[in-house]
XYZ file of C-alpha atoms in Angstrom:
772
model
C -0.022 -0.092 -0.116
C 1.762 3.151 -1.201
C 0.543 5.888 1.195
C 4.195 7.016 1.311
C 7.182 6.985 -0.852
C 10.908 6.547 -0.595
C 13.243 8.009 -2.954
C 16.902 7.949 -4.396
C 17.571 4.612 -2.580
C 17.842 6.482 0.700
C 15.103 6.794 3.423
C 15.378 10.711 3.671
C 14.783 10.771 -0.152
C 14.047 14.209 -1.393
C 13.399 16.026 1.823
C 14.811 18.953 -0.507
C 14.614 21.557 2.256
C 12.570 20.227 5.379
C 9.771 22.286 6.524
C 11.951 24.295 8.931
C 14.425 25.063 6.174
C 11.812 26.191 3.645
C 9.772 28.184 5.707
C 10.140 31.773 7.507
C 9.817 30.121 11.111
C 10.151 26.808 12.699
C 6.556 26.310 13.362
C 4.865 24.634 10.557
C 1.589 23.133 9.520
C 0.170 21.467 6.785
C -2.625 23.131 4.993
C -5.678 22.944 7.530
C -3.755 20.559 9.849
C -1.471 21.353 12.515
C 1.815 19.323 12.638
C 3.265 18.583 15.836
C 6.683 19.746 16.627
C 9.803 17.411 16.107
C 10.138 17.038 19.867
C 6.879 15.635 20.614
C 6.686 12.081 21.560
C 3.519 10.185 21.502
C 2.664 7.616 24.012
C 5.128 4.790 24.759
C 2.883 2.334 23.100
C 2.979 4.313 19.981
C -0.688 3.349 19.161
C -3.102 3.134 22.244
C -6.489 3.334 20.412
C -9.295 2.435 22.773
C -10.468 -1.084 21.770
C -13.668 -1.023 19.754
C -16.276 -3.531 19.430
C -17.944 -4.880 16.121
C -20.902 -2.689 17.060
C -18.947 0.371 17.396
C -17.713 0.147 13.757
C -20.205 0.634 10.899
C -21.312 -2.343 8.951
C -22.671 -1.005 5.895
C -21.397 -2.744 2.900
C -18.803 -4.432 4.900
C -18.377 -8.385 4.911
C -16.678 -10.030 7.961
C -14.019 -12.137 7.090
C -11.741 -14.402 9.306
C -8.075 -14.986 9.166
C -6.891 -18.283 7.397
C -4.036 -19.091 10.075
C -3.481 -18.165 13.809
C -1.063 -15.700 14.548
C -1.380 -13.753 11.266
C 0.708 -10.696 10.423
C -0.517 -7.923 7.899
C 2.144 -5.890 6.355
C 1.008 -2.512 4.847
C 2.965 -1.425 1.756
C 4.670 -3.157 -1.316
C 7.418 -1.031 -1.561
C 11.046 -1.937 -0.540
C 10.085 -1.779 3.279
C 6.891 -3.925 2.792
C 8.620 -6.691 0.554
C 11.764 -6.817 3.087
C 9.169 -7.353 6.018
C 6.971 -9.968 4.261
C 10.309 -11.853 2.962
C 11.651 -12.168 6.469
C 8.256 -13.129 7.961
C 7.819 -15.961 5.073
C 11.425 -16.962 5.956
C 10.538 -17.643 9.654
C 7.760 -19.842 8.438
C 4.998 -17.211 9.775
C 1.794 -16.492 8.418
C 1.614 -13.246 6.540
C -0.151 -11.362 3.754
C 0.685 -7.867 2.322
C -1.626 -5.117 1.358
C -1.041 -3.070 -1.605
C -3.320 -0.509 -3.151
C -1.559 -0.693 -6.618
C -1.588 -3.652 -8.975
C 2.006 -4.470 -8.549
C 5.175 -4.300 -6.210
C 7.856 -1.675 -6.447
C 6.820 1.488 -4.558
C 7.947 4.815 -5.554
C 10.096 3.090 -8.615
C 6.858 2.572 -10.381
C 6.351 5.242 -13.027
C 2.498 5.838 -12.616
C 0.290 8.564 -11.457
C 0.297 9.167 -8.014
C 3.814 7.800 -7.337
C 6.748 10.363 -6.772
C 8.888 8.888 -9.774
C 10.087 10.184 -12.981
C 11.736 8.497 -15.621
C 15.482 10.189 -14.996
C 15.037 8.934 -11.427
C 18.320 7.606 -10.204
C 19.835 5.822 -7.117
C 21.946 8.339 -4.697
C 23.725 5.192 -3.210
C 26.164 3.095 -4.983
C 25.065 -0.481 -5.874
C 27.212 -2.190 -3.569
C 25.798 -0.218 -0.752
C 22.224 -0.324 -1.788
C 21.495 -3.858 -2.531
C 19.899 -6.517 -0.206
C 22.557 -8.718 1.668
C 21.483 -12.108 0.169
C 20.294 -10.724 -3.774
C 23.200 -8.979 -5.197
C 22.369 -6.625 -8.216
C 23.921 -7.580 -11.630
C 27.622 -6.539 -11.804
C 27.250 -5.218 -15.161
C 24.767 -2.523 -13.826
C 26.167 1.039 -13.305
C 27.336 2.411 -10.031
C 23.982 4.204 -9.476
C 21.160 2.430 -11.390
C 18.156 4.093 -12.553
C 14.528 3.983 -12.085
C 13.817 0.924 -14.345
C 16.926 -1.187 -12.874
C 15.653 -0.528 -9.327
C 11.950 -1.583 -10.154
C 13.111 -4.766 -11.899
C 15.460 -5.515 -9.089
C 12.730 -5.084 -6.247
C 10.418 -7.150 -8.496
C 12.912 -9.781 -9.085
C 13.911 -9.970 -5.420
C 10.030 -10.691 -4.344
C 9.944 -13.305 -7.357
C 13.108 -14.921 -6.123
C 11.898 -15.146 -2.352
C 8.259 -15.920 -3.195
C 7.110 -12.564 -1.860
C 4.810 -11.460 -4.456
C 2.167 -14.381 -3.873
C 1.703 -13.123 -0.277
C 0.234 -9.860 -1.471
C -3.161 -8.512 -2.124
C -2.895 -6.098 -4.611
C -5.637 -3.479 -5.464
C -6.421 -3.488 -1.703
C -6.542 -0.326 0.530
C -6.338 -0.456 4.231
C -9.044 2.002 5.308
C -8.545 1.653 9.017
C -6.881 -0.538 11.684
C -8.340 -0.734 15.118
C -7.319 -2.488 18.352
C -9.231 -5.265 19.390
C -8.833 -7.810 22.032
C -7.036 -10.351 19.735
C -4.899 -7.865 17.961
C -6.129 -5.468 14.981
C -9.255 -5.335 13.308
C -8.414 -4.149 9.519
C -10.984 -2.751 7.408
C -10.140 -3.145 3.801
C -11.495 -2.539 0.483
C -10.353 -4.875 -2.357
C -11.245 -5.676 -5.751
C -14.199 -7.634 -4.494
C -15.289 -4.740 -2.216
C -15.142 -3.859 1.403
C -14.528 -6.482 4.130
C -12.918 -6.895 7.803
C -10.108 -9.177 9.043
C -8.560 -9.607 12.351
C -4.798 -10.021 12.748
C -2.575 -10.541 15.536
C 0.262 -8.245 14.435
C 0.379 -5.205 12.087
C 3.664 -4.097 10.293
C 3.427 -0.412 9.090
C 5.887 -0.260 6.069
C 3.724 2.374 3.812
C 6.740 4.701 3.502
C 6.903 8.317 4.434
C 7.566 10.311 1.442
C 4.111 10.552 -0.044
C 2.186 13.489 1.321
C 3.808 16.911 -0.017
C 4.638 19.214 2.468
C 4.094 22.693 1.049
C 5.094 26.028 3.003
C 2.162 26.791 5.386
C 1.516 29.285 6.286
C 2.649 30.448 2.969
C 5.565 32.728 1.910
C 4.256 36.567 2.296
C 2.579 37.898 -0.639
C 1.105 36.396 -3.742
C 2.679 34.282 -6.737
C 0.672 34.631 -9.983
C 2.528 32.033 -11.729
C 2.097 28.142 -11.740
C 3.804 25.946 -8.989
C 3.797 22.351 -8.274
C 5.810 19.742 -5.984
C 8.463 17.361 -6.837
C 6.013 14.624 -6.277
C 4.076 15.767 -9.333
C 7.268 16.066 -11.562
C 7.378 13.995 -14.581
C 10.115 15.485 -16.844
C 11.438 18.742 -18.279
C 9.214 18.864 -21.369
C 6.307 20.531 -19.206
C 8.462 23.304 -18.196
C 10.440 23.832 -21.533
C 10.899 27.804 -22.260
C 9.715 28.891 -18.904
C 11.733 30.684 -16.025
C 11.800 27.985 -13.238
C 12.504 28.157 -9.535
C 13.153 25.144 -7.821
C 13.339 25.522 -3.992
C 15.266 23.129 -1.960
C 18.577 21.282 -2.232
C 17.947 17.875 -1.600
C 18.519 15.205 -4.070
C 15.078 15.623 -6.045
C 15.793 19.531 -6.162
C 19.484 19.189 -7.715
C 18.340 16.339 -9.977
C 15.047 18.364 -11.261
C 17.319 21.556 -11.521
C 19.989 19.941 -13.527
C 17.684 18.343 -15.941
C 15.645 21.441 -16.419
C 18.940 23.421 -17.233
C 18.711 22.171 -20.971
C 15.054 22.847 -21.422
C 13.866 25.835 -19.321
C 14.887 29.358 -20.388
C 16.154 29.963 -16.859
C 16.775 27.753 -13.785
C 16.891 29.044 -10.047
C 17.945 27.094 -7.318
C 16.732 28.430 -3.816
C 18.113 27.380 -0.393
C 17.806 28.606 2.873
C 20.783 27.008 4.211
C 24.018 25.698 2.917
C 24.084 22.074 1.986
C 27.118 19.504 1.147
C 26.905 18.466 -2.637
C 28.918 15.644 -2.910
C 30.404 14.182 -6.057
C 29.058 10.683 -7.200
C 32.900 9.445 -7.388
C 35.685 10.099 -5.141
C 39.261 8.871 -5.558
C 37.983 6.424 -8.406
C 35.276 4.948 -6.433
C 31.712 5.827 -5.526
C 31.850 8.373 -2.923
C 29.629 6.718 -0.317
C 32.043 3.612 -0.220
C 34.778 5.929 1.213
C 32.582 6.797 4.586
C 31.393 3.036 4.390
C 34.898 1.929 4.647
C 35.839 4.335 7.375
C 32.637 3.660 9.351
C 33.846 0.160 10.394
C 37.026 1.816 12.021
C 36.059 5.627 13.321
C 33.529 7.090 15.216
C 31.152 9.652 12.913
C 33.055 12.761 14.253
C 36.300 11.538 13.240
C 34.950 10.198 10.001
C 33.566 13.516 9.491
C 36.967 15.372 9.766
C 38.425 12.964 7.546
C 35.712 13.121 4.610
C 35.844 16.814 4.707
C 39.809 16.601 4.354
C 39.216 14.297 1.471
C 36.812 16.551 -0.249
C 38.898 19.446 -0.009
C 42.099 17.736 -1.318
C 40.197 15.377 -4.305
C 36.655 17.125 -4.545
C 36.024 18.833 -7.920
C 36.726 22.358 -8.010
C 34.773 24.880 -10.193
C 35.595 28.442 -10.821
C 32.337 30.797 -10.667
C 29.390 31.087 -8.387
C 28.741 28.543 -5.898
C 25.730 27.279 -3.958
C 25.792 28.600 -0.280
C 28.411 26.960 2.109
C 27.283 24.559 4.763
C 27.339 25.194 8.225
C 27.333 21.958 9.605
C 29.495 19.163 8.853
C 29.184 16.636 5.920
C 27.924 13.689 8.274
C 25.475 16.052 10.160
C 23.022 16.398 7.093
C 21.514 14.070 4.633
C 23.887 13.561 1.784
C 23.049 15.212 -1.543
C 24.766 13.682 -4.562
C 25.444 15.603 -7.840
C 28.021 15.946 -10.432
C 26.337 18.218 -12.679
C 24.989 21.214 -10.280
C 27.882 22.455 -9.167
C 29.191 23.026 -12.484
C 26.171 24.436 -13.910
C 26.060 27.110 -11.013
C 29.553 27.737 -11.756
C 28.724 28.412 -15.347
C 25.695 30.339 -14.673
C 23.266 27.670 -16.190
C 21.692 27.367 -12.805
C 21.300 30.725 -10.646
C 21.824 30.008 -6.927
C 19.473 32.036 -4.573
C 18.991 32.096 -0.819
C 15.733 31.739 0.799
C 12.497 33.271 -0.287
C 11.620 36.694 1.680
C 8.309 37.062 -0.232
C 6.376 36.594 -3.376
C 4.940 39.661 -5.509
C 3.114 38.399 -8.600
C 5.440 37.081 -10.975
C 8.665 38.262 -9.317
C 9.982 36.411 -6.264
C 12.283 38.358 -3.712
C 15.173 36.519 -2.136
C 16.748 37.081 1.567
C 19.720 38.793 -0.012
C 17.627 41.563 -1.594
C 17.664 40.203 -5.246
C 14.443 39.409 -6.960
C 13.725 37.698 -9.999
C 10.703 37.014 -12.798
C 9.688 33.513 -12.304
C 6.886 31.408 -14.486
C 6.915 28.477 -12.258
C 8.187 27.183 -8.824
C 8.784 23.540 -8.233
C 8.566 23.131 -4.365
C 11.070 20.326 -3.240
C 10.123 20.953 0.355
C 10.032 17.401 1.425
C 7.033 15.244 2.743
C 4.848 14.510 5.764
C 4.814 11.098 7.184
C 1.392 9.730 7.600
C -0.517 6.810 8.748
C -3.841 7.432 7.706
C -5.335 4.161 8.607
C -4.512 4.590 12.095
C -6.350 6.529 14.762
C -4.688 10.089 14.611
C -5.041 10.695 18.172
C -2.387 8.611 19.705
C -0.277 8.951 16.577
C -0.434 12.537 15.517
C 2.716 12.435 13.722
C 4.429 9.182 13.120
C 7.756 11.202 12.744
C 7.950 11.750 16.364
C 7.269 8.195 17.523
C 9.715 7.034 20.210
C 10.566 3.369 18.472
C 12.870 0.585 20.051
C 15.530 0.349 17.201
C 13.246 2.504 15.127
C 10.841 -0.521 14.825
C 8.583 -1.066 17.878
C 6.873 1.152 20.171
C 8.118 0.899 23.503
C 6.225 -1.559 25.432
C 4.009 -2.878 22.547
C 4.811 -5.694 20.348
C 1.507 -5.780 18.508
C 2.630 -3.208 15.831
C 6.055 -2.523 14.140
C 7.371 -0.117 11.704
C 9.656 -0.799 8.806
C 11.149 1.767 7.077
C 10.059 4.664 9.314
C 13.726 6.432 9.540
C 15.865 8.611 7.670
C 19.312 7.072 6.885
C 22.655 8.572 5.966
C 22.754 5.959 3.309
C 20.540 3.242 1.441
C 17.274 2.355 2.945
C 17.188 -1.503 1.375
C 19.840 -2.718 4.175
C 17.982 -1.084 6.948
C 14.669 -2.252 6.161
C 16.081 -5.931 5.659
C 17.447 -6.065 9.174
C 14.369 -4.357 10.517
C 12.214 -7.005 8.963
C 14.321 -9.502 10.452
C 14.047 -8.018 13.885
C 10.095 -8.048 13.397
C 10.328 -11.639 12.341
C 12.541 -13.113 15.035
C 10.180 -11.381 17.490
C 7.159 -12.755 15.939
C 8.881 -16.204 15.857
C 9.813 -16.322 19.457
C 13.453 -16.386 18.547
C 14.303 -12.981 19.869
C 12.688 -11.113 22.996
C 12.542 -7.600 23.160
C 13.722 -5.734 26.411
C 11.458 -4.748 29.237
C 9.650 -1.441 28.514
C 12.118 0.472 31.108
C 15.143 -0.757 29.264
C 13.422 -0.146 25.815
C 12.758 3.462 26.831
C 16.324 4.040 27.903
C 17.887 2.598 25.062
C 15.493 4.679 22.429
C 15.956 7.919 24.593
C 19.728 7.434 24.315
C 19.689 6.941 20.573
C 17.152 10.120 20.224
C 19.544 12.336 22.524
C 22.643 11.262 20.258
C 20.559 11.825 17.170
C 19.851 15.421 18.429
C 23.361 16.036 19.317
C 24.226 15.180 15.632
C 21.673 16.425 13.527
C 19.582 18.812 15.627
C 15.759 19.103 15.486
C 15.409 17.920 12.013
C 13.142 14.926 12.568
C 15.714 13.426 15.129
C 13.482 10.522 16.146
C 13.823 9.142 12.651
C 17.688 9.805 12.205
C 20.012 6.855 11.855
C 23.574 6.600 10.945
C 23.325 3.469 8.413
C 26.595 1.909 9.245
C 26.320 2.177 13.047
C 22.698 1.191 12.869
C 23.335 -2.025 10.827
C 26.159 -3.008 13.457
C 23.668 -2.628 16.251
C 21.151 -4.551 14.548
C 23.133 -7.292 13.635
C 24.425 -7.696 17.311
C 20.809 -7.396 18.201
C 19.687 -10.315 16.139
C 22.669 -12.490 17.039
C 21.146 -15.200 19.218
C 22.325 -15.693 22.728
C 23.826 -18.953 23.494
C 20.999 -20.152 25.768
C 18.625 -19.433 22.747
C 20.822 -19.755 19.499
C 19.380 -22.946 18.484
C 15.795 -22.377 19.344
C 13.631 -22.282 16.400
C 16.522 -23.389 13.909
C 15.730 -25.596 11.131
C 18.575 -28.117 11.086
C 19.122 -30.938 8.529
C 21.618 -33.630 9.636
C 23.051 -36.268 7.381
C 23.945 -39.638 8.774
C 21.305 -39.058 11.520
C 20.790 -42.710 12.273
C 24.319 -43.152 13.185
C 26.339 -42.362 16.423
C 27.205 -38.764 15.979
C 23.778 -38.329 14.070
C 21.773 -39.449 17.126
C 23.585 -37.586 19.761
C 23.611 -34.369 17.632
C 19.830 -34.643 16.747
C 18.829 -35.301 20.504
C 20.845 -32.353 21.703
C 19.567 -29.852 18.915
C 16.013 -30.623 19.643
C 16.588 -30.390 23.156
C 17.748 -27.009 22.654
C 14.259 -26.140 20.723
C 15.846 -26.741 17.114
C 13.563 -28.520 14.481
C 15.470 -31.347 12.908
C 15.303 -33.683 9.912
C 17.757 -36.182 9.355
C 18.797 -37.936 5.886
C 20.105 -41.393 6.065
C 20.113 -44.319 3.756
C 19.177 -46.578 6.664
C 15.851 -45.364 8.290
C 15.083 -46.796 11.639
C 11.653 -48.401 12.113
C 9.193 -45.725 13.443
C 11.741 -42.926 12.879
C 10.048 -41.276 10.043
C 7.815 -39.415 12.168
C 8.663 -38.139 15.593
C 8.931 -40.854 18.265
C 11.490 -44.063 17.979
C 14.855 -44.099 16.844
C 16.993 -40.695 17.070
C 13.554 -38.653 17.873
C 13.679 -36.625 14.626
C 12.024 -37.322 11.192
C 14.275 -39.413 8.992
C 14.160 -39.130 5.221
C 15.528 -41.970 3.387
C 18.410 -40.781 1.352
C 21.436 -42.194 -0.559
C 23.709 -39.163 -0.714
C 25.848 -40.773 -3.566
C 22.685 -40.645 -5.698
C 21.777 -37.235 -7.239
C 18.098 -38.023 -7.582
C 17.928 -39.475 -4.016
C 19.580 -36.142 -2.740
C 17.546 -33.766 -4.766
C 14.219 -35.571 -3.428
C 15.229 -35.989 0.108
C 16.447 -32.374 0.613
C 13.140 -31.112 -1.057
C 11.142 -33.174 1.414
C 13.218 -31.975 4.534
C 12.628 -28.274 3.303
C 8.934 -29.052 2.959
C 9.016 -30.266 6.532
C 10.989 -27.463 8.012
C 10.031 -24.589 5.780
C 13.479 -24.015 4.882
C 17.124 -24.557 6.097
C 19.306 -22.639 8.747
C 21.956 -25.239 9.468
C 23.217 -28.345 7.712
C 25.498 -30.791 9.301
C 27.411 -33.215 6.999
C 27.829 -36.119 9.163
C 27.320 -39.212 7.021
C 30.728 -40.996 6.552
C 32.174 -44.574 5.958
C 35.493 -45.731 7.003
C 37.581 -48.791 6.164
C 40.915 -50.141 5.320
C 42.393 -48.790 1.971
C 46.243 -48.965 2.021
C 47.759 -46.061 -0.140
C 50.303 -48.318 -1.911
C 47.204 -50.447 -3.651
C 45.200 -49.544 -6.401
C 42.005 -48.275 -5.127
C 39.064 -51.129 -4.971
C 35.459 -50.713 -4.427
C 35.998 -49.631 -0.840
C 38.252 -46.665 -1.651
C 35.740 -45.588 -4.226
C 32.755 -45.981 -1.817
C 34.542 -43.812 0.695
C 35.400 -41.018 -1.626
C 31.705 -41.035 -3.099
C 30.401 -40.910 0.461
C 32.486 -38.681 2.402
C 33.392 -36.205 -0.174
C 31.260 -36.290 -2.938
C 28.088 -36.994 -1.039
C 28.553 -34.127 1.240
C 29.294 -31.879 -1.691
C 26.051 -33.093 -3.450
C 23.752 -32.545 -0.294
C 25.333 -29.282 0.396
C 24.941 -28.081 -3.275
C 21.131 -29.286 -3.032
C 20.976 -27.165 0.310
C 22.854 -24.100 -0.786
C 19.844 -21.970 -2.052
C 18.145 -22.408 0.980
C 21.150 -21.753 3.229
C 21.864 -18.515 1.405
C 18.288 -17.455 1.716
C 18.347 -17.864 5.559
C 21.799 -16.894 5.846
C 22.645 -20.029 7.449
C 25.503 -22.241 8.295
C 26.916 -25.575 7.010
C 29.024 -27.770 9.113
C 31.424 -30.644 8.013
C 32.373 -33.442 10.157
C 35.869 -34.135 9.193
C 38.545 -36.368 11.110
C 41.657 -35.598 12.670
C 43.208 -37.924 10.094
C 42.605 -35.157 7.558
C 45.371 -33.278 9.383
C 47.547 -36.360 10.843
C 46.973 -38.830 7.985
C 47.498 -42.633 9.081
C 48.733 -45.649 6.913
C 46.545 -48.265 5.748
C 43.262 -46.042 6.025
C 44.427 -43.833 3.114
C 41.082 -43.398 1.439
C 39.223 -42.213 4.566
C 42.141 -39.810 5.335
C 42.261 -38.649 1.681
C 38.382 -37.965 1.475
C 38.182 -36.201 4.861
C 41.242 -34.006 3.617
C 39.433 -33.433 0.464
C 36.348 -32.513 2.218
C 38.160 -29.898 4.353
C 39.608 -28.529 1.087
C 36.026 -28.366 -0.254
C 34.841 -26.583 2.846
C 37.674 -24.073 2.228
C 36.839 -23.338 -1.383
C 33.308 -22.993 -0.409
C 33.766 -20.528 2.336
C 35.479 -18.298 -0.539
C 32.343 -18.802 -2.673
C 29.437 -18.282 -0.143
C 31.265 -16.995 2.966
C 29.385 -13.592 2.584
C 26.204 -15.250 3.119
C 26.875 -18.694 4.726
C 29.268 -19.546 7.757
C 31.099 -22.668 6.785
C 32.745 -24.726 9.526
C 34.763 -27.879 9.583
C 35.172 -29.912 12.754
C 37.990 -32.464 13.514
C 37.001 -34.877 15.886
C 39.660 -37.684 17.075
C 38.291 -41.318 17.192
C 34.908 -42.115 18.700
C 33.889 -45.629 19.424
C 31.616 -46.254 16.747
C 30.537 -48.920 13.924
C 32.258 -46.870 11.606
C 35.530 -48.833 12.829
C 34.286 -52.273 12.758
C 35.589 -53.159 9.384
C 38.991 -51.527 9.966
C 39.307 -53.636 13.245
C 38.104 -56.857 11.443
C 40.922 -56.289 8.991
C 43.546 -56.135 11.838
C 44.198 -52.435 11.395
C 42.452 -51.066 14.467
C 43.393 -47.496 15.389
C 43.005 -48.054 19.321
C 46.562 -47.693 19.855
C 46.902 -44.723 17.495
C 44.453 -42.367 18.294
C 43.084 -41.659 21.801
C 39.178 -42.211 22.026
C 37.105 -39.314 23.058
C 33.567 -39.472 24.106
C 30.783 -38.580 21.620
C 29.323 -36.102 23.961
C 32.797 -33.905 23.836
C 32.368 -33.819 19.745
C 28.616 -32.848 20.136
C 29.354 -30.167 22.668
C 32.144 -28.747 19.975
C 29.664 -28.708 17.296
C 27.137 -26.960 19.537
C 29.592 -24.301 20.309
C 30.578 -23.893 16.564
C 26.776 -23.458 15.712
C 25.854 -21.101 18.277
C 28.955 -18.819 17.942
C 28.482 -15.236 17.026
C 30.498 -15.839 13.916
C 30.787 -19.627 12.309
C 34.569 -20.587 13.023
C 36.660 -21.867 10.324
C 38.205 -24.828 11.799
C 37.261 -26.466 15.158
C 39.140 -29.157 17.039
C 37.064 -31.164 19.811
C 39.852 -31.425 22.416
C 42.900 -29.530 23.531
C 45.052 -32.416 22.401
C 43.412 -31.904 19.037
C 44.080 -28.271 18.868
C 47.734 -29.037 19.416
C 47.518 -32.072 16.906
C 45.713 -29.424 14.430
C 48.483 -26.918 14.785
C 51.435 -29.427 14.287
C 49.654 -30.930 11.334
C 49.267 -27.451 9.748
C 52.334 -25.761 10.725
C 54.936 -28.457 11.274
C 53.874 -31.302 9.015
C 57.619 -32.857 9.070
C 57.142 -33.269 12.906
C 53.573 -34.788 12.387
C 55.281 -37.238 9.961
C 57.808 -38.238 12.340
C 55.200 -38.704 15.260
C 53.032 -40.966 12.983
C 56.143 -42.959 11.832
C 57.330 -43.316 15.482
C 53.897 -44.809 16.514
C 53.577 -47.001 13.426
C 57.102 -48.446 14.018
C 56.201 -49.138 17.555
C 53.065 -50.815 16.554
C 55.075 -53.141 13.911
C 57.476 -54.010 16.555
C 54.550 -55.097 19.033
C 53.220 -57.407 16.447
C 50.148 -55.643 16.163
C 49.867 -56.146 12.427
C 51.158 -59.701 12.195
C 47.454 -60.905 10.995
C 46.814 -58.002 8.857
C 47.315 -58.985 5.063
C 46.815 -55.355 4.033
C 49.435 -54.325 6.215
C 52.079 -56.879 4.918
C 54.060 -54.702 2.730
C 54.207 -52.096 5.351
C 55.589 -54.600 7.998
C 58.026 -55.982 5.553
C 59.595 -52.809 4.794
C 60.108 -52.170 8.313
C 62.276 -55.145 9.064
C 65.880 -54.526 9.886
């Protein structure tokens, strides 16, 4: 539902000049409606409308309708924020539907009547800093994609993640009222009016839809024509006219630059100075410089560095200039333009200060100059509105005190996604906000108590006021700092890190598989096992390892594809894959590989590879983790079991390669247990090649402990040894391989001398070569 818009890849798109910048005084109103001051704070709950009964709501022409699932969430808006919110809720396995008044998704990027879009609209944040984390933009796109490309990107993202099918198009949310069970929505759709009750409401309708015009008007009367940036389509409509553009936000400078080649004169009025940044700096998109510094420096230090770089490396133009900014570059919303400073310097755009008064066709400015003007384009920003909510508790959404800019303090029944003004792109912000909503709704994340939430939100508001002043401080966020905070926020605590996670375990009927599955389910995870041997009764919860077991031969592509699809159907996705299936057995390196060696390679390496590849799209979507259970023999190879050691070393190499390919979205961990007493060693023992005197056995519980630590860590560890001795062996095997060889040779020589291999035909050659 597009009651609001976002523009130019940022959430404060197109403020032009805000109300307080554009108007003679700081108390501003919309025509006929008084706006609250920027410091006003509605009630802590954000929305505290009195509960209504069905009898209190008009019923003429409205059909009652029940939700189709318990715990339903409704998301209002089909722009970037609504798409991201629905996607997060779908991935969390939660019932959700979206409401969009237009006939398709895309928000402001749709070039249709009523949107704030125009054909030449482009991002003002660079492609890598704009894209969603799990859906990169095509690498051959320009640094700053245009309107049509952004629309294509959002719709492709929605199609890829199955978001579009959850939306009700052509549907308007007329009102949302509190009920005892949640929210009663009054909707008008293609089939008429109806009501529906939902448990949670996500407000993602944008906040750049209702134009904010000077009110009270500037003194005097203007006899020319005027419009708001929201209604701008293209330069042809103003060709040959003297046009005054009021504002210095991104739309203002874009429109002024585009008009310069068509209007007879273009004037650009600003009440205050603003930083107009080049789109490229030091050979890269300019926003990437600040993004790189953000990981290292606080914003005040970054500001000093950024301004120094601009002075040294920024473009220089001889001639007139726009007014110099008073505040620092990181204390204002960034305005990007390569064209406007040059056009001003050449006199093709005439820079003017703020308007003093209007006099017929003449506009008088604060410096005493005046100009004849045919048309004024007001780029004076937008008013955030939620027309479907009771205005009594929420007179001005831009002044809501929200925990993490999402949840009203003390109220988890409503959330806001996209109600913020970011120093960078909106897409990464609404992505993490959607995930926070989904985590709270799924029960995997708990909001702090109201007192703590209020303290945190108030501290963030105070910091915003210190940096940005009174220009919408409730909505202001520094994109890089905010994303860091939110990622920490969404990191599950160790005690809850497995709750609700969807886990697939291969070899689930074996020793490790049963123990892991039991531990995972005890910690609240949902587990599905894959195994070629399905214990009786374990196809459903109950017998066996206590999890559903799907029959799967991981050496068969068809079997893997079908089993992974079934696991996904049971779980609704995959957050964690544990490649545990394995096979051991004697296979001397000096002999040609037989069926046993080939079987171990197919199962231990290629089987794990095949299952991982089948699960990877789901892991990427969930930003999940894959764990490979290798062996200490991948680091300290032992003779007479070459196929097992080679397959496990190759598995570790595969994990390393995979990490380089998908590590931006999926954690990849390799675990190296020592010997655990299990049936996997029976064939080796029968061949007289027991490892008992070579590798010290460890309890299976210790291995499972190490795996649980690995999958609940803040960051997926690369390599994990399961014991202190194992860490030493890992270090020796990796960094001092010659010492590792000597240790193994000494152990083997001692076993041969003790006659351990006297009855092992496969060891005859090695025994013979060790004779004096």
